């Protein structure tokens, strides 16, 4: 199947050719004709499936066919959860729309609102925005929606997880009822389904990978370890396994900074991305990592979604995520566009409930591989994909000669 056969115009087909895209991915093959035909779409597709081009290409084509845009108006609005994703999605529109006479911009918080207001003055064909900043712009009359034709909710589940539902409802209330709406989400909770039911009109449902599963090509395993030994274990694995570039997820901002300090104390170049960092610093860190100048990028879940880093071979969960769905998003940073990848989690006894939730959600057991010398004193209890048999961690026994050796074999081999 070719891009031209999906109904895309020549300039877009030529750009895709120049980008080296040979054929549409499954989500593109389904979404592009439907969006061109004006249908609403609800797609279960995670990052790495080519979903961005799935909505960007037909929207660019529709915008090219449309007439003049009025001052402060926008024709297509793409809502995304994070600043990083906003930049990335906008960059995709710029790349796919190269040579098309369209005015586009991106708006998110944490940076001055004035340049965004200036850009909006003449009107925009397309605006990529985070919900909070969009509402700020709207409340200051910097943006109008009377000409809005298309709304995209990208990573809708993440927007709800991040607590944007109030902002989203305020935005929806301001939009014209007659419009095309496309909803993309990696996972479909009841809340997302309810949102889809109110927003979408007879949508085409697209599901490109089984719901709530991680990408199959990713080799996933965990190392049981005591909490306090995680930094040491990470350094050990880094050396022993000769890890190249690694994206590491840590639960808290403080934890991120502590790990970066440890790495730098060992002479390893590392950068951090978390919510306390100003936006320019976050973008710089991402660029340094993408360019290969920093070997390690340590991040909180802010960075988990949407980051498109080519050929990232490895994601490490230094801490397991609190929300099981985030495991899927984190591991989605590797094994993209069909490449194989690896996701390693350092798991301590306190995290057994999160581990069980991940295994239930993905329907897949994570292989436990002990690291000699790092076997935990506080054992990680056994789990299964039905969420049963999760036993509370045993209190460590006081050492009493040979009796200190536990008689329970907690090593686990997957199916
Ligand atoms: P996405 O899922 O939208 O984040 O895209 C994942 C990656 O796949 C991006 O780096 C895209 O540039 C790339 N990509 C998207 N569509 C195609 C395609 N049809 N052929 C090759 N690469 C693609």
XYZ file of C-alpha atoms and ligand atoms in Angstrom:
438
model
C 0.000 0.000 0.000
C 1.271 3.496 -0.830
C 0.580 6.893 0.742
C -0.807 8.114 -2.597
C -3.384 5.314 -2.600
C -4.744 6.637 0.704
C -5.731 9.837 -1.101
C -2.864 12.088 -0.026
C -1.883 14.930 -2.355
C 1.416 14.999 -4.231
C 3.328 17.504 -2.054
C 2.710 15.341 1.032
C 3.604 12.129 -0.785
C 6.851 13.710 -1.993
C 7.732 14.896 1.530
C 7.113 11.411 2.935
C 9.301 9.985 0.220
C 12.062 12.419 1.154
C 11.676 11.394 4.828
C 12.159 7.770 3.791
C 8.671 6.605 4.803
C 8.070 3.766 2.375
C 4.591 2.624 3.360
C 1.869 3.669 5.798
C 1.855 2.024 9.230
C -1.402 0.224 10.187
C -2.760 3.210 12.131
C -1.972 5.514 9.204
C -3.603 3.149 6.689
C -6.844 3.289 8.677
C -6.849 6.839 9.990
C -5.760 8.809 6.902
C -8.680 7.942 4.574
C -11.199 8.269 7.428
C -9.954 11.700 8.477
C -9.830 12.871 4.849
C -13.464 11.747 4.517
C -14.365 13.934 7.506
C -15.064 11.142 9.991
C -14.452 11.264 13.706
C -11.848 8.758 14.845
C -11.134 7.053 18.135
C -7.780 5.289 18.049
C -6.090 3.061 20.580
C -2.525 3.617 19.481
C 0.583 4.211 21.497
C 3.616 6.241 20.548
C 5.824 4.408 18.107
C 2.927 3.292 15.901
C 3.166 6.329 13.609
C -0.038 7.825 15.038
C 1.199 11.421 14.751
C 1.456 11.196 10.968
C -1.875 9.338 11.076
C -3.608 12.559 12.072
C -1.079 15.175 10.894
C -1.064 14.199 7.197
C -4.824 14.330 6.540
C -5.181 17.480 8.661
C -2.413 19.222 6.686
C -4.198 18.241 3.495
C -7.563 19.583 4.712
C -5.929 22.830 5.850
C -4.221 23.289 2.487
C -7.616 23.068 0.783
C -9.234 25.636 3.113
C -9.378 29.428 2.608
C -8.192 32.410 4.666
C -8.103 32.234 8.439
C -9.453 35.214 10.419
C -7.367 37.106 13.023
C -6.941 35.212 16.298
C -8.755 32.197 14.868
C -7.483 28.651 14.582
C -8.702 26.017 12.169
C -7.175 22.911 13.717
C -6.382 22.452 17.386
C -4.176 19.663 18.699
C -4.318 19.222 22.469
C -1.465 17.345 24.122
C -0.576 16.660 27.765
C 2.993 17.963 28.049
C 5.231 20.708 26.733
C 7.673 18.196 25.312
C 4.960 16.444 23.370
C 3.618 19.796 22.170
C 7.037 20.661 20.710
C 7.436 17.239 19.198
C 3.992 17.126 17.584
C 4.495 20.625 16.218
C 7.859 19.594 14.783
C 6.113 16.668 13.061
C 3.576 19.050 11.504
C 6.441 21.269 10.315
C 8.275 18.291 8.829
C 5.236 16.760 7.081
C 3.932 20.168 5.999
C 7.265 21.412 4.590
C 6.529 23.625 1.593
C 2.810 23.970 2.319
C 1.614 27.562 2.789
C 0.300 27.107 6.327
C 0.653 29.104 9.520
C 1.219 26.899 12.562
C 2.367 27.475 16.111
C 2.763 25.763 19.468
C 1.623 27.059 22.879
C 2.400 25.713 26.344
C 2.949 27.055 29.837
C 6.222 27.759 31.624
C 7.322 30.246 28.936
C 6.187 33.793 28.137
C 2.652 34.012 26.758
C 3.335 37.160 24.685
C 5.046 35.589 21.651
C 2.184 33.075 21.527
C -0.361 35.915 21.559
C 1.558 37.735 18.812
C 1.545 34.632 16.611
C -2.175 34.194 17.100
C -2.960 37.760 16.068
C -2.949 37.011 12.349
C -4.763 33.724 12.867
C -3.321 30.228 12.587
C -4.166 27.250 10.449
C -3.011 24.973 13.211
C -2.218 25.307 16.902
C -0.649 22.598 19.068
C -1.293 23.382 22.740
C -1.403 22.092 26.275
C -4.846 22.596 27.866
C -3.843 25.044 30.640
C -2.047 27.530 28.388
C -4.778 27.285 25.769
C -7.346 28.339 28.376
C -5.119 31.249 29.449
C -4.970 32.403 25.837
C -8.721 31.969 25.472
C -9.516 33.911 28.641
C -7.378 36.779 27.321
C -9.272 36.742 23.994
C -6.072 35.823 22.175
C -7.677 32.812 20.527
C -11.140 32.320 18.973
C -12.711 29.076 17.943
C -15.480 30.132 15.492
C -13.466 28.797 12.538
C -12.359 25.608 14.262
C -12.836 22.577 12.000
C -10.765 19.876 13.640
C -9.916 18.978 17.224
C -7.335 16.319 18.075
C -6.875 14.965 21.583
C -3.486 13.306 21.569
C -2.622 11.029 24.499
C -6.044 11.700 25.980
C -5.456 9.227 28.807
C -2.384 11.122 29.878
C -4.250 14.407 29.877
C -6.777 12.939 32.290
C -4.024 11.334 34.425
C -2.372 14.720 34.730
C -5.632 16.182 36.029
C -6.573 18.234 32.965
C -10.215 17.149 32.885
C -11.516 20.519 34.174
C -9.470 22.448 31.616
C -10.546 20.071 28.858
C -14.223 20.517 29.684
C -13.786 24.292 29.627
C -12.127 24.047 26.188
C -14.830 21.725 24.802
C -17.525 24.141 25.977
C -15.877 26.918 23.942
C -15.613 24.928 20.679
C -18.217 24.874 17.907
C -20.412 21.773 18.073
C -19.938 21.093 14.337
C -16.378 19.938 13.969
C -14.315 16.849 13.367
C -12.855 15.239 16.487
C -10.029 12.710 16.651
C -9.147 11.041 19.918
C -5.884 9.152 20.399
C -5.090 7.288 23.574
C -2.641 4.530 24.451
C -5.067 3.033 26.956
C -8.851 3.162 27.194
C -10.171 3.506 30.726
C -13.865 3.954 31.503
C -13.219 7.665 31.895
C -11.755 7.874 28.375
C -14.694 5.932 26.953
C -17.111 8.310 28.673
C -15.207 11.263 27.221
C -15.296 9.684 23.761
C -19.048 9.071 24.042
C -19.712 12.776 24.645
C -17.194 14.158 22.143
C -17.273 11.896 19.137
C -19.919 11.458 16.507
C -20.150 7.936 15.054
C -16.391 7.497 15.240
C -14.302 4.987 13.347
C -12.623 2.843 15.995
C -9.032 1.934 15.305
C -7.007 -0.410 17.426
C -3.534 -1.148 16.188
C -2.109 -3.104 19.073
C -4.034 -5.152 21.601
C -5.396 -2.927 24.302
C -3.222 -2.385 27.350
C -0.253 -4.350 26.159
C 3.329 -3.321 25.849
C 5.079 -3.505 22.509
C 5.973 -7.149 21.971
C 9.452 -6.554 20.580
C 10.619 -5.168 23.906
C 12.555 -7.559 26.129
C 11.413 -6.817 29.664
C 12.880 -8.042 32.923
C 13.195 -6.975 36.527
C 15.990 -7.145 39.057
C 14.837 -7.610 42.656
C 16.916 -5.395 44.936
C 16.733 -3.601 48.274
C 15.618 -0.003 47.923
C 18.787 1.529 49.344
C 21.005 -0.399 46.928
C 19.304 0.763 43.728
C 21.906 3.441 42.829
C 24.740 0.956 43.334
C 22.931 -1.699 41.274
C 22.274 0.786 38.488
C 25.969 1.704 38.326
C 26.856 -1.996 38.359
C 24.494 -2.876 35.483
C 25.616 0.141 33.498
C 29.193 -1.084 33.605
C 28.664 -4.818 33.509
C 26.171 -4.764 30.642
C 27.987 -1.949 28.819
C 24.775 -0.020 28.458
C 24.897 2.745 25.854
C 22.229 5.442 25.916
C 19.689 4.926 28.658
C 16.472 6.698 29.558
C 15.943 6.211 33.298
C 12.659 6.811 35.097
C 12.691 7.828 38.738
C 9.607 8.433 40.904
C 10.411 11.825 42.405
C 12.145 15.011 41.329
C 14.497 14.686 44.299
C 15.308 11.122 43.278
C 16.092 12.284 39.736
C 18.556 14.897 40.991
C 20.167 12.422 43.409
C 20.769 9.875 40.649
C 22.197 12.512 38.309
C 24.571 13.580 41.104
C 25.680 9.970 41.651
C 26.289 9.460 37.934
C 28.221 12.675 37.579
C 30.314 11.805 40.631
C 31.335 8.709 38.625
C 32.186 10.816 35.585
C 29.125 9.742 33.571
C 27.350 12.497 31.642
C 23.699 12.657 32.661
C 20.854 15.123 32.289
C 17.524 15.451 34.027
C 13.971 16.240 32.977
C 11.327 16.908 35.593
C 8.588 19.374 36.421
C 10.802 21.681 38.532
C 13.136 22.361 35.621
C 12.371 25.422 33.530
C 11.122 24.603 30.061
C 14.257 25.724 28.167
C 16.395 23.485 30.404
C 14.070 20.537 29.762
C 14.213 21.012 26.008
C 17.984 21.440 26.130
C 18.364 18.221 28.114
C 16.229 16.363 25.599
C 18.182 17.766 22.651
C 21.524 16.893 24.283
C 20.322 13.357 24.842
C 18.911 12.987 21.330
C 22.168 14.269 19.871
C 24.075 11.680 21.931
C 25.925 14.303 24.024
C 24.455 12.960 27.254
C 24.626 9.230 27.785
C 21.905 9.109 30.388
C 18.646 11.004 30.675
C 16.945 10.715 34.049
C 13.287 11.689 34.117
C 10.071 11.644 36.080
C 6.893 10.565 34.301
C 6.557 14.041 32.794
C 8.913 12.749 30.126
C 7.293 9.338 29.771
C 4.835 10.195 27.083
C 5.424 11.038 23.542
C 9.163 11.506 23.516
C 10.307 10.390 20.126
C 13.903 9.373 20.427
C 15.123 7.316 17.514
C 16.614 3.902 18.218
C 16.570 4.216 21.980
C 17.749 0.745 22.947
C 17.024 0.798 26.650
C 14.616 2.153 29.243
C 15.343 1.594 32.927
C 12.665 1.927 35.587
C 14.777 2.898 38.559
C 11.434 3.053 40.380
C 8.223 1.427 39.183
C 5.503 3.914 38.272
C 2.613 4.462 40.702
C 0.078 4.123 37.879
C 0.466 0.828 35.998
C -0.436 2.410 32.634
C 2.679 4.565 32.914
C 4.765 1.400 32.657
C 3.420 0.955 29.137
C 4.183 4.551 28.258
C 7.658 4.374 29.720
C 8.593 1.173 27.946
C 7.082 2.640 24.770
C 10.147 4.913 24.546
C 12.139 1.939 23.324
C 11.441 -0.594 20.583
C 9.873 2.118 18.440
C 8.880 1.796 14.794
C 9.504 -1.942 14.866
C 13.026 -1.785 16.374
C 13.767 -4.115 19.259
C 14.306 -2.663 22.694
C 14.836 -3.534 26.314
C 13.104 -2.379 29.485
C 14.691 -3.171 32.838
C 13.069 -2.413 36.194
C 14.835 -2.311 39.549
C 12.172 -3.542 41.947
C 12.224 -3.472 45.749
C 9.832 -5.231 48.132
C 7.803 -2.038 48.694
C 6.919 -1.994 45.016
C 5.285 -5.425 44.811
C 1.778 -3.979 44.541
C 2.840 -1.824 41.578
C 4.612 -4.808 40.015
C 1.486 -6.942 40.348
C -0.654 -4.177 38.843
C 1.663 -3.966 35.814
C 1.554 -7.723 35.290
C -2.232 -7.757 35.566
C -2.567 -4.833 33.136
C -0.209 -6.245 30.525
C -1.224 -9.872 31.105
C 2.444 -10.678 31.074
C 4.854 -11.770 33.795
C 8.118 -9.884 34.017
C 11.067 -12.209 34.234
C 13.023 -11.853 37.478
C 16.758 -11.944 37.034
C 18.766 -11.709 40.242
C 22.075 -9.933 40.137
C 24.694 -11.850 42.104
C 25.778 -9.691 45.029
C 22.539 -7.672 44.964
C 20.032 -10.290 46.145
C 17.661 -8.379 48.407
C 17.316 -8.906 52.163
C 13.697 -7.795 51.776
C 12.371 -10.281 49.247
C 9.976 -9.184 46.530
C 6.929 -11.464 46.990
C 5.728 -13.646 44.139
C 3.055 -12.262 41.851
C 0.876 -13.511 39.006
C -1.141 -11.984 36.184
C -4.409 -12.407 38.086
C -3.125 -10.172 40.850
C -3.352 -13.096 43.331
C -0.828 -14.507 45.750
C 0.663 -11.135 46.379
C 2.020 -11.642 49.837
C 3.176 -8.875 52.060
C 6.974 -8.661 52.160
C 8.325 -10.753 55.027
C 10.103 -8.956 57.771
C 13.805 -9.709 57.473
C 14.951 -12.373 59.906
C 17.616 -11.578 62.408
C 20.826 -13.340 61.305
C 21.198 -16.555 63.287
C 23.979 -18.580 61.706
C 22.687 -20.824 58.885
C 19.083 -20.134 59.814
C 19.519 -16.680 58.292
C 19.350 -18.273 54.836
C 15.743 -18.161 53.772
C 14.201 -21.511 52.926
C 11.757 -19.901 50.502
C 12.871 -19.994 46.911
C 11.589 -16.751 45.466
C 13.279 -17.068 42.124
C 10.689 -17.038 39.443
C 10.817 -18.274 35.909
C 8.238 -16.891 33.479
C 5.961 -19.016 31.358
P 4.722 8.266 16.451
O 4.046 6.989 16.853
O 3.807 9.186 15.742
O 5.395 8.926 17.639
O 5.876 7.906 15.393
C 6.942 7.069 15.721
C 8.115 7.185 14.766
O 7.833 6.505 13.544
C 8.497 8.600 14.367
O 9.902 8.704 14.467
C 8.082 8.745 12.932
O 8.938 9.617 12.236
C 8.188 7.324 12.419
N 7.208 7.009 11.363
C 5.910 7.365 11.340
N 5.301 6.872 10.236
C 6.227 6.165 9.559
C 6.215 5.410 8.338
N 5.101 5.273 7.625
N 7.365 4.838 7.941
C 8.493 4.976 8.672
N 8.583 5.675 9.831
C 7.467 6.259 10.285
